[in-house]
PDB file of C-alpha atoms in Angstrom:
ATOM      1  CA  UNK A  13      -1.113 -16.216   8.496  1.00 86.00           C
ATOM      2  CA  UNK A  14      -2.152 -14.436   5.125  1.00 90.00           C
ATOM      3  CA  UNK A  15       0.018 -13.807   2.539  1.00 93.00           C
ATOM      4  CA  UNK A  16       0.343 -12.431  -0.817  1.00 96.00           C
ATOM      5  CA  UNK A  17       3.774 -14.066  -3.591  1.00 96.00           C
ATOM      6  CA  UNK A  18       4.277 -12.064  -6.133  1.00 95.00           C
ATOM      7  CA  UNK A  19       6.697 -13.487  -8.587  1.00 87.00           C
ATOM      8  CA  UNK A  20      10.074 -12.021  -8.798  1.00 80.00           C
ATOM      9  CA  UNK A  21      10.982  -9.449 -10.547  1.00 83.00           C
ATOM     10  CA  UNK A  22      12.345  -7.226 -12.677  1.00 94.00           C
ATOM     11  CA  UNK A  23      10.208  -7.986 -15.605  1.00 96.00           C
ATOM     12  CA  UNK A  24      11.492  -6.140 -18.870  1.00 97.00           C
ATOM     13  CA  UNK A  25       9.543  -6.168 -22.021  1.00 97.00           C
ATOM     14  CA  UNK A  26       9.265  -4.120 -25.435  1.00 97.00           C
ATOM     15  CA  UNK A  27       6.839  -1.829 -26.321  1.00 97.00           C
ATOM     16  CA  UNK A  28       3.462  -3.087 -27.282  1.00 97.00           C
ATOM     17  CA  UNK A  29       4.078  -6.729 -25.643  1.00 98.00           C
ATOM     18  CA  UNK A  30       1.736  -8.809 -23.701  1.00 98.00           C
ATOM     19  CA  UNK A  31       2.293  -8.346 -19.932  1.00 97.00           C
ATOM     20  CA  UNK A  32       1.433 -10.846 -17.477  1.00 97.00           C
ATOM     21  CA  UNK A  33       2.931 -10.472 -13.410  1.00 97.00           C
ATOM     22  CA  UNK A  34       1.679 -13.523 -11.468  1.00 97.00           C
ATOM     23  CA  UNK A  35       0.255 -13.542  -7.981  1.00 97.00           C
ATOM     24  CA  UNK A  36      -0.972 -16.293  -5.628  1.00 97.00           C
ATOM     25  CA  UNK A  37      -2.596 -15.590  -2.134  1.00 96.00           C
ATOM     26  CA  UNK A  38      -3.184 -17.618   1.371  1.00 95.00           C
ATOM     27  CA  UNK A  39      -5.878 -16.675   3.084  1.00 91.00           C
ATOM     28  CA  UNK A  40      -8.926 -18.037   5.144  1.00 83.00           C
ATOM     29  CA  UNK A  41     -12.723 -17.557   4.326  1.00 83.00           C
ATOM     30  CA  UNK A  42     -12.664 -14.657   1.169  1.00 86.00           C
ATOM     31  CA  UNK A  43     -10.524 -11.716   0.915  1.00 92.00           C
ATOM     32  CA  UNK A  44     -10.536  -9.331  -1.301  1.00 92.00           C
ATOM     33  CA  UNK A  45      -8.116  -8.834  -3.548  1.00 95.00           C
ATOM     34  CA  UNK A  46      -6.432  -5.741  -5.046  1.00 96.00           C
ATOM     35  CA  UNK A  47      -3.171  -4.529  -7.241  1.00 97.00           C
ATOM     36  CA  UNK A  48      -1.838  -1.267  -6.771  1.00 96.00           C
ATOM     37  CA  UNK A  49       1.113   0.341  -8.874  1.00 96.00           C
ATOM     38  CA  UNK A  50       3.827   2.496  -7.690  1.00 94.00           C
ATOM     39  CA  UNK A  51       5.662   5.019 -10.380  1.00 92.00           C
ATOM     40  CA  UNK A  52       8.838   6.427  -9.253  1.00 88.00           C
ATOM     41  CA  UNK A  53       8.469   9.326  -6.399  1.00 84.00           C
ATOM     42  CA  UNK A  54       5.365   8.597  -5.640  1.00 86.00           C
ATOM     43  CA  UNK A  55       2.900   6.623  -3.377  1.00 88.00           C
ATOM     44  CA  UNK A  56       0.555   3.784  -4.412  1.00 92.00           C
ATOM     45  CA  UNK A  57      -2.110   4.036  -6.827  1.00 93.00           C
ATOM     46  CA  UNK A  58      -5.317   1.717  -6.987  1.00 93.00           C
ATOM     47  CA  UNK A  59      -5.071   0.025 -10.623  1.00 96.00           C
ATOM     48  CA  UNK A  60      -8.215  -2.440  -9.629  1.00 96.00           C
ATOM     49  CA  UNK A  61      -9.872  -4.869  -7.662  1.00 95.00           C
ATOM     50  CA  UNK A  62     -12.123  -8.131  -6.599  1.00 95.00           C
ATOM     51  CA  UNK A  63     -13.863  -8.610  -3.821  1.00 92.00           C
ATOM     52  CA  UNK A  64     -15.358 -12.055  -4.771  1.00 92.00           C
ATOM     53  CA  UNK A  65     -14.490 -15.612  -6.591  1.00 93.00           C
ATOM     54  CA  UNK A  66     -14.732 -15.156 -10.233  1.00 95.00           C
ATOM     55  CA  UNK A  67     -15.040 -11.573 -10.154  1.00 96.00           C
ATOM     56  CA  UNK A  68     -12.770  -9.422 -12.799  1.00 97.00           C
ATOM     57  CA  UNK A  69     -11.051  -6.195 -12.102  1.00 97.00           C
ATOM     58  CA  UNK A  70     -10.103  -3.736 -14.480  1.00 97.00           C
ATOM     59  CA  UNK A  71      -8.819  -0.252 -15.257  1.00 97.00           C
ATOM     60  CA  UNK A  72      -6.905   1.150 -18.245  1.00 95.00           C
ATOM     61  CA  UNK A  73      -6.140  -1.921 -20.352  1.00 97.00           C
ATOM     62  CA  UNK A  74      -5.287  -3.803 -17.247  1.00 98.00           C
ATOM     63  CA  UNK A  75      -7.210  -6.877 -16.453  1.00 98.00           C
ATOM     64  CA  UNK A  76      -7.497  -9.935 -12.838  1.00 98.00           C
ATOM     65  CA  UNK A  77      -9.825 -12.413 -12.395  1.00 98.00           C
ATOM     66  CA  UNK A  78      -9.923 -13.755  -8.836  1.00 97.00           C
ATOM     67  CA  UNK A  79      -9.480 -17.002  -8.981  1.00 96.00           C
ATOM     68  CA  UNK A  80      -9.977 -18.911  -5.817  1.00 94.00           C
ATOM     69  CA  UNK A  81      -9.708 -22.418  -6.940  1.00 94.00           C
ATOM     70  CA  UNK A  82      -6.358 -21.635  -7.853  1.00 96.00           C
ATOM     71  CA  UNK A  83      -5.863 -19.204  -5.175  1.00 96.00           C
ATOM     72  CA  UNK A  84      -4.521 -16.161  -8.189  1.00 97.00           C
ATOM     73  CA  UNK A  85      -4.882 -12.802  -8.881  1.00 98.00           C
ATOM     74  CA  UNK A  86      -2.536 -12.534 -12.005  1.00 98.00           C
ATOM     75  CA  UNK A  87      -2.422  -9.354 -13.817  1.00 98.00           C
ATOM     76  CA  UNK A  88      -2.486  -9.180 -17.597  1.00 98.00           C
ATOM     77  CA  UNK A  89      -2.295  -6.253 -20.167  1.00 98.00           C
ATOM     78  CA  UNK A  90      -2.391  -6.921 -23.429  1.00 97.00           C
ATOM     79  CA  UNK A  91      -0.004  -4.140 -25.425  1.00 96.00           C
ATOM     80  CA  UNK A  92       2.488  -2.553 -22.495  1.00 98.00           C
ATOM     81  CA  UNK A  93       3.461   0.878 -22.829  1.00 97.00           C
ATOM     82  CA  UNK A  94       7.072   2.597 -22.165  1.00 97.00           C
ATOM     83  CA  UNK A  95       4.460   4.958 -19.481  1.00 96.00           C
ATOM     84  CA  UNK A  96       3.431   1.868 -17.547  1.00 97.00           C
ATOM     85  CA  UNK A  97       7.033   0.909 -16.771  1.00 96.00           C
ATOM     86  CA  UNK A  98       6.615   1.154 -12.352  1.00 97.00           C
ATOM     87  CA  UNK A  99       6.422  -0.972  -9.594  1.00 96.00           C
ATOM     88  CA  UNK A 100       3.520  -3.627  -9.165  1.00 97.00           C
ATOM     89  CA  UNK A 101       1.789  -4.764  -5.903  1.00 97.00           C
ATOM     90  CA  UNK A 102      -0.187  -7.492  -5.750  1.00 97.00           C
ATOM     91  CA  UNK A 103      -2.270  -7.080  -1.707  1.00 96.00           C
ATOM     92  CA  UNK A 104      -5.346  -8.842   0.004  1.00 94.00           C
ATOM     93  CA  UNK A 105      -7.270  -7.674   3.314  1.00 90.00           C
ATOM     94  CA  UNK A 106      -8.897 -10.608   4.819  1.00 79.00           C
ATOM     95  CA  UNK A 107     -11.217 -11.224   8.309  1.00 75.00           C
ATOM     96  CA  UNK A 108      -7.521 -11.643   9.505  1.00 74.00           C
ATOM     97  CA  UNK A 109      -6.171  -8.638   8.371  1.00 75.00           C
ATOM     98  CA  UNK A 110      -8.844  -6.534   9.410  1.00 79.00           C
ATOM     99  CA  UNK A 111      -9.097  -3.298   8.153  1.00 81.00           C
ATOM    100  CA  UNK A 112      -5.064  -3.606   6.746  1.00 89.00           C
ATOM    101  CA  UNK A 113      -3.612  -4.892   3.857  1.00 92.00           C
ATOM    102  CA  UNK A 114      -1.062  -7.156   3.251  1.00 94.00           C
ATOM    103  CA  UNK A 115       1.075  -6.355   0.450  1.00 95.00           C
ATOM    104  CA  UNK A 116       3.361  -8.473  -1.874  1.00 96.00           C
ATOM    105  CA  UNK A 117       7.324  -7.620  -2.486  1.00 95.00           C
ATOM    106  CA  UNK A 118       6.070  -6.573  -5.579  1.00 96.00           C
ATOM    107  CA  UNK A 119       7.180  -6.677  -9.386  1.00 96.00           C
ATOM    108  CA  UNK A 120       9.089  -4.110 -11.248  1.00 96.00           C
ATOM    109  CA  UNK A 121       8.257  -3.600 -14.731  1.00 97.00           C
ATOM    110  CA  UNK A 122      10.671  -1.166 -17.501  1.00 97.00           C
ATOM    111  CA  UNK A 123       8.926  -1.185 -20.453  1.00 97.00           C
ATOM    112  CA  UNK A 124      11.463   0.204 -23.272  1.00 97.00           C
ATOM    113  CA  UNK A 125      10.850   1.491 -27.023  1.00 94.00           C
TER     114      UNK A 125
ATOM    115  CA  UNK B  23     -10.009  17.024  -5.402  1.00 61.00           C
ATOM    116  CA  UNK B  24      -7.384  17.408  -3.110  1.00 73.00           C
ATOM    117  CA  UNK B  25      -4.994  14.331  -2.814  1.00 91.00           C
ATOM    118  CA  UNK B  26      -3.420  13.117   0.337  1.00 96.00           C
ATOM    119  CA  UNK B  27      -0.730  15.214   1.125  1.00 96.00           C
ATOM    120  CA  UNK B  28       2.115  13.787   3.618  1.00 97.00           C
ATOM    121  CA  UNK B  29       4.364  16.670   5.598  1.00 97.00           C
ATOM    122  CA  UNK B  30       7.209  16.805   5.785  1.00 97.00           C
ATOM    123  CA  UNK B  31       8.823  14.855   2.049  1.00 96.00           C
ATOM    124  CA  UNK B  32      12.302  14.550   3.630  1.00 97.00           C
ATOM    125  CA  UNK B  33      13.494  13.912   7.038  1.00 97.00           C
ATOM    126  CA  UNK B  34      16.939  13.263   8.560  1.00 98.00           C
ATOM    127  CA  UNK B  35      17.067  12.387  12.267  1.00 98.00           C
ATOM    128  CA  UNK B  36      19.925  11.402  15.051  1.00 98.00           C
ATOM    129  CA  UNK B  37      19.488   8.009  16.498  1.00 98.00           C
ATOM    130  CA  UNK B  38      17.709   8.525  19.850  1.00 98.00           C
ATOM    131  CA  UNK B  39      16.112  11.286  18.451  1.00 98.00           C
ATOM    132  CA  UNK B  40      11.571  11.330  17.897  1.00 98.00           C
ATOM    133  CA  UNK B  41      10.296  12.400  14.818  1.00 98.00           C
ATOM    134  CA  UNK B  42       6.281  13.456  14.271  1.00 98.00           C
ATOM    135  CA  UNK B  43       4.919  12.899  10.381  1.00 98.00           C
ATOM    136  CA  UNK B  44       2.131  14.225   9.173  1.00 98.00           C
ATOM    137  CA  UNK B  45      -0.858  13.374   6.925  1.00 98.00           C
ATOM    138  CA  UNK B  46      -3.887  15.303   5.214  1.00 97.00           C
ATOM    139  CA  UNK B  47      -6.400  12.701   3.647  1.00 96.00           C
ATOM    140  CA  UNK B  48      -8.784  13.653   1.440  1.00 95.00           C
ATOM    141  CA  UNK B  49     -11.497  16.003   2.530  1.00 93.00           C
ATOM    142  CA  UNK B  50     -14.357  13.053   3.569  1.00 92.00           C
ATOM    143  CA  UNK B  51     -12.384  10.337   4.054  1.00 92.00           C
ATOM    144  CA  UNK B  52     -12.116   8.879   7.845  1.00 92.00           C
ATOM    145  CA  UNK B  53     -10.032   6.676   7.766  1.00 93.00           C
ATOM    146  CA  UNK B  54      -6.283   6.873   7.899  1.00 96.00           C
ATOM    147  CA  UNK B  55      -3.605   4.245   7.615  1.00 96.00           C
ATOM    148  CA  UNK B  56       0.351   4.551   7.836  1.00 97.00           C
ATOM    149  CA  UNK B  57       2.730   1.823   6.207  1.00 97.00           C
ATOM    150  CA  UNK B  58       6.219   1.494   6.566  1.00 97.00           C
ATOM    151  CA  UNK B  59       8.365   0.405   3.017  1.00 95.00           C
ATOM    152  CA  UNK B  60      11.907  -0.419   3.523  1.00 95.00           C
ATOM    153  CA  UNK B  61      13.533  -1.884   0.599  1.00 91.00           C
ATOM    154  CA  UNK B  62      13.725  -5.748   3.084  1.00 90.00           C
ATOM    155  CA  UNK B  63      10.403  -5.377   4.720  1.00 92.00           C
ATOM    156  CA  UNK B  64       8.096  -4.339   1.588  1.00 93.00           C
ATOM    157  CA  UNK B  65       5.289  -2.639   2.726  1.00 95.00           C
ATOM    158  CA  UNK B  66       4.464  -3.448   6.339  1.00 95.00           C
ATOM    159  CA  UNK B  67       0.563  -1.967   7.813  1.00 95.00           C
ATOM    160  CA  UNK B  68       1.424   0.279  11.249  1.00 96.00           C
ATOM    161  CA  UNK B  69      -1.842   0.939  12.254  1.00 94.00           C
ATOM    162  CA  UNK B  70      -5.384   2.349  11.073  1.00 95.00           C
ATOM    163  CA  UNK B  71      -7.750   5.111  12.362  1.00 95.00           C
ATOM    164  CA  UNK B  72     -11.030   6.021  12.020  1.00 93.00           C
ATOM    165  CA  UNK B  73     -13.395   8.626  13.268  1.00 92.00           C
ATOM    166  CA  UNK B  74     -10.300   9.509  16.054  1.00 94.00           C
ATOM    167  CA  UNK B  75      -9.937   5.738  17.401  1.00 95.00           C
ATOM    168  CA  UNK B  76      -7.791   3.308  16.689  1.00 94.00           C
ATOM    169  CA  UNK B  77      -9.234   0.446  14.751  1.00 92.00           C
ATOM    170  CA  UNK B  78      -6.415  -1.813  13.988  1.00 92.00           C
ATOM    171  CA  UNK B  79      -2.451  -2.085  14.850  1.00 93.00           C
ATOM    172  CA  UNK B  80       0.397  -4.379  13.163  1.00 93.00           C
ATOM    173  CA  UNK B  81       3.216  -5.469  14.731  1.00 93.00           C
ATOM    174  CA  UNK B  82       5.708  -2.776  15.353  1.00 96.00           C
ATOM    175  CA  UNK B  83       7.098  -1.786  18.801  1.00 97.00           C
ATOM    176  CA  UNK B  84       5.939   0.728  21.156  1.00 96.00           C
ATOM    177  CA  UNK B  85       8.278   3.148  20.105  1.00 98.00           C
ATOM    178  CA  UNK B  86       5.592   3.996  16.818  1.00 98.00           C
ATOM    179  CA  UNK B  87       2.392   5.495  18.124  1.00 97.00           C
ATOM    180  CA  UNK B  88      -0.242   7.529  15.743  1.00 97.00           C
ATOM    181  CA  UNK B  89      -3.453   9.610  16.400  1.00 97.00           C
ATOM    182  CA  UNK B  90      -6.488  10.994  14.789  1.00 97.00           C
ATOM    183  CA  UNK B  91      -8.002  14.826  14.930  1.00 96.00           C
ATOM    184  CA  UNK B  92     -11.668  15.703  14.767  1.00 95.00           C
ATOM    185  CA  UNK B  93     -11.054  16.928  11.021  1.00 93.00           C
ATOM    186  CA  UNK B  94      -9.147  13.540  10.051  1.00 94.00           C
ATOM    187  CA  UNK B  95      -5.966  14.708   9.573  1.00 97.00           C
ATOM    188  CA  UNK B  96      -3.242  12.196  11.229  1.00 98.00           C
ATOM    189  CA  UNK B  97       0.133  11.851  12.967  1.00 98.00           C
ATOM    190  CA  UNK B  98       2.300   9.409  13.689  1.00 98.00           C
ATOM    191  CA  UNK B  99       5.419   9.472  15.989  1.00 98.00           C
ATOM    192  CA  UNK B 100       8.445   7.458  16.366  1.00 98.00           C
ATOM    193  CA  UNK B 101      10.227   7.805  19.460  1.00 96.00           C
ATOM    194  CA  UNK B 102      14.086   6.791  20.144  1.00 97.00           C
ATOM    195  CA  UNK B 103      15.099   6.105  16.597  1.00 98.00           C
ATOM    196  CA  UNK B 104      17.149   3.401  15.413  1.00 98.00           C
ATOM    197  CA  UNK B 105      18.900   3.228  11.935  1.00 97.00           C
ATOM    198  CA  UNK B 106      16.424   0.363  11.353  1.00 97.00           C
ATOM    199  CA  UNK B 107      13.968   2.993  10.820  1.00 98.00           C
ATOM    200  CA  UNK B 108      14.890   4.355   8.130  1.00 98.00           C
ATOM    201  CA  UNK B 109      12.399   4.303   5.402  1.00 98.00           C
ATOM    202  CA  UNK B 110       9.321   5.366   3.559  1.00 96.00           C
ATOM    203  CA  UNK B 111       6.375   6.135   5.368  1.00 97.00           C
ATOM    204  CA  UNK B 112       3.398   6.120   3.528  1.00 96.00           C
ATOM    205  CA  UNK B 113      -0.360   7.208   4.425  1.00 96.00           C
ATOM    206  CA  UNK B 114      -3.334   6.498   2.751  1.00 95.00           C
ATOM    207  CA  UNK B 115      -7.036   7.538   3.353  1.00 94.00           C
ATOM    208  CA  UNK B 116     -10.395   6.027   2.302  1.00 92.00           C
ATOM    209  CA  UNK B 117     -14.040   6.940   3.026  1.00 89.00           C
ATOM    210  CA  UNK B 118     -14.734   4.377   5.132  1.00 84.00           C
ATOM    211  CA  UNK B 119     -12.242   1.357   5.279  1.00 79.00           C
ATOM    212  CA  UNK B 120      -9.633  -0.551   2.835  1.00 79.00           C
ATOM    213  CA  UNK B 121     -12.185  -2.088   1.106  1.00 78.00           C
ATOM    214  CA  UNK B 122     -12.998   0.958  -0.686  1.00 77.00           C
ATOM    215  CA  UNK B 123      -9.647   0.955  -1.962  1.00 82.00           C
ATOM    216  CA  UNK B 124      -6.989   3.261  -0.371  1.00 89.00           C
ATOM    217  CA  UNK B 125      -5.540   6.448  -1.845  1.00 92.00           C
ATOM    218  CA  UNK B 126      -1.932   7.111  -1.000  1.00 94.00           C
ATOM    219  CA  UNK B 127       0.101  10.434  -0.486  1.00 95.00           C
ATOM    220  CA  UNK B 128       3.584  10.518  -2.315  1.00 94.00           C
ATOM    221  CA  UNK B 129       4.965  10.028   1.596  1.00 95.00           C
ATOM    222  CA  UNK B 130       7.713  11.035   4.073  1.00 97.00           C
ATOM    223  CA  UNK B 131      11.284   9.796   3.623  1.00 96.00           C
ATOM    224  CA  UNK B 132      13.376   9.618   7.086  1.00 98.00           C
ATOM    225  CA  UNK B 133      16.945   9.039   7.192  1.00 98.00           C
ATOM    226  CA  UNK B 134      18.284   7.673  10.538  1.00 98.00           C
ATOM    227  CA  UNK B 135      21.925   8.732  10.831  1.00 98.00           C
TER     228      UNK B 135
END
């Protein structure tokens, strides 16, 4: 069935350093792809999305290209901030999935000064 | 606006026991989905409703069971608890389906002792 890898985390990183958390997908025909973030305490934010091949998502410095020849959706940020230390979930929804999505394990990330 | 707002924060229930959570979406939004997130699991999709039907289930047991009212607002119940279900449960609404990207409330934590 479809699925979403996420690699493993934690991820820890300084201040200002480049930020990339990789995910691949399986799916049939052409989801749509999304990554969410979770900060502690709370529920899951949209950060962006794709909903075709090529197609780049972003919102607040944080960038995915949907790439379906290499089935990826890696996210990249270019200068992390100690405020964007949180959880990371990479999900599709697919003619499979219906109107759900199906979530990666996600990636933490702790940012420090 | 209004976020979704998820009633009660904390639960603690007896094994055996049912327990009824509820969720507010956003004022507009028709569609309602509940996830479970267990620390093993991830997040897993329960089931979806829109416009007071059931649109689409995942693969949990009888035992969880959800509904819809005429102003969108949405319960689910778990009935005979096990310690398995112990997690997060999280709701999210969108205007129309997942596609539009989900917004999430902060959720309900429940504690089978």
């Amino acid at each position: 069935g479809d699925s979403v890898t996420q690699m493993e985390g934690p991820v820890t990183l300084s201040e200002e350093a480049f930020l990339t958390i990789n995910c691949m997908y399986t799916a049939t025909g052409y989801p749509s792809l999304f990554w969410y973030v979770q900060y502690p305490g709370e529920g899951l934010q949209l950060l962006l999305k794709a909903t075709k091949a090529d197609d780049k998502g972003s919102n607040k410095g944080f960038e995915a290209t949907y790439r379906k020849e290499t089935t990826s959706f890696h996210l990249e940020k270019g200068s992390v901030q100690v405020s964007d230390s949180a959880v990371y979930f990479c999900a599709l929804t697919s003619n499979q999935a219906g109107t759900a999505l199906i979530f990666g394990k996600g990636t933490t990330l702790s940012v420090s000064s | 606006k209004a976020g979704v707002t998820q009633t009660p924060r904390y639960l603690i229930k007896t094994r055996g026991q049912q327990v009824t959570l509820s969720c507010s979406p956003i004022s507009g939004h028709r569609s309602v989905s509940w996830y479970q997130q267990t620390p093993g699991q991830g997040l897993q999709f329960l089931f979806e409703y829109f416009s007071e039907t059931q649109r689409n289930k995942g693969n949990f047991p009888g035992r969880f069971s959800g509904r819809q009212f005429s102003n969108s607002r949405s319960e689910m119940n778990v009935s005979t608890l096990e310690l398995g279900d112990s997690a997060l449960y999280l709701c999210a609404s969108s205007l129309e389906s997942v596609n539009y990207g989900y917004t999430f409330g902060s959720g309900t934590r429940l504690t089978v002792v």
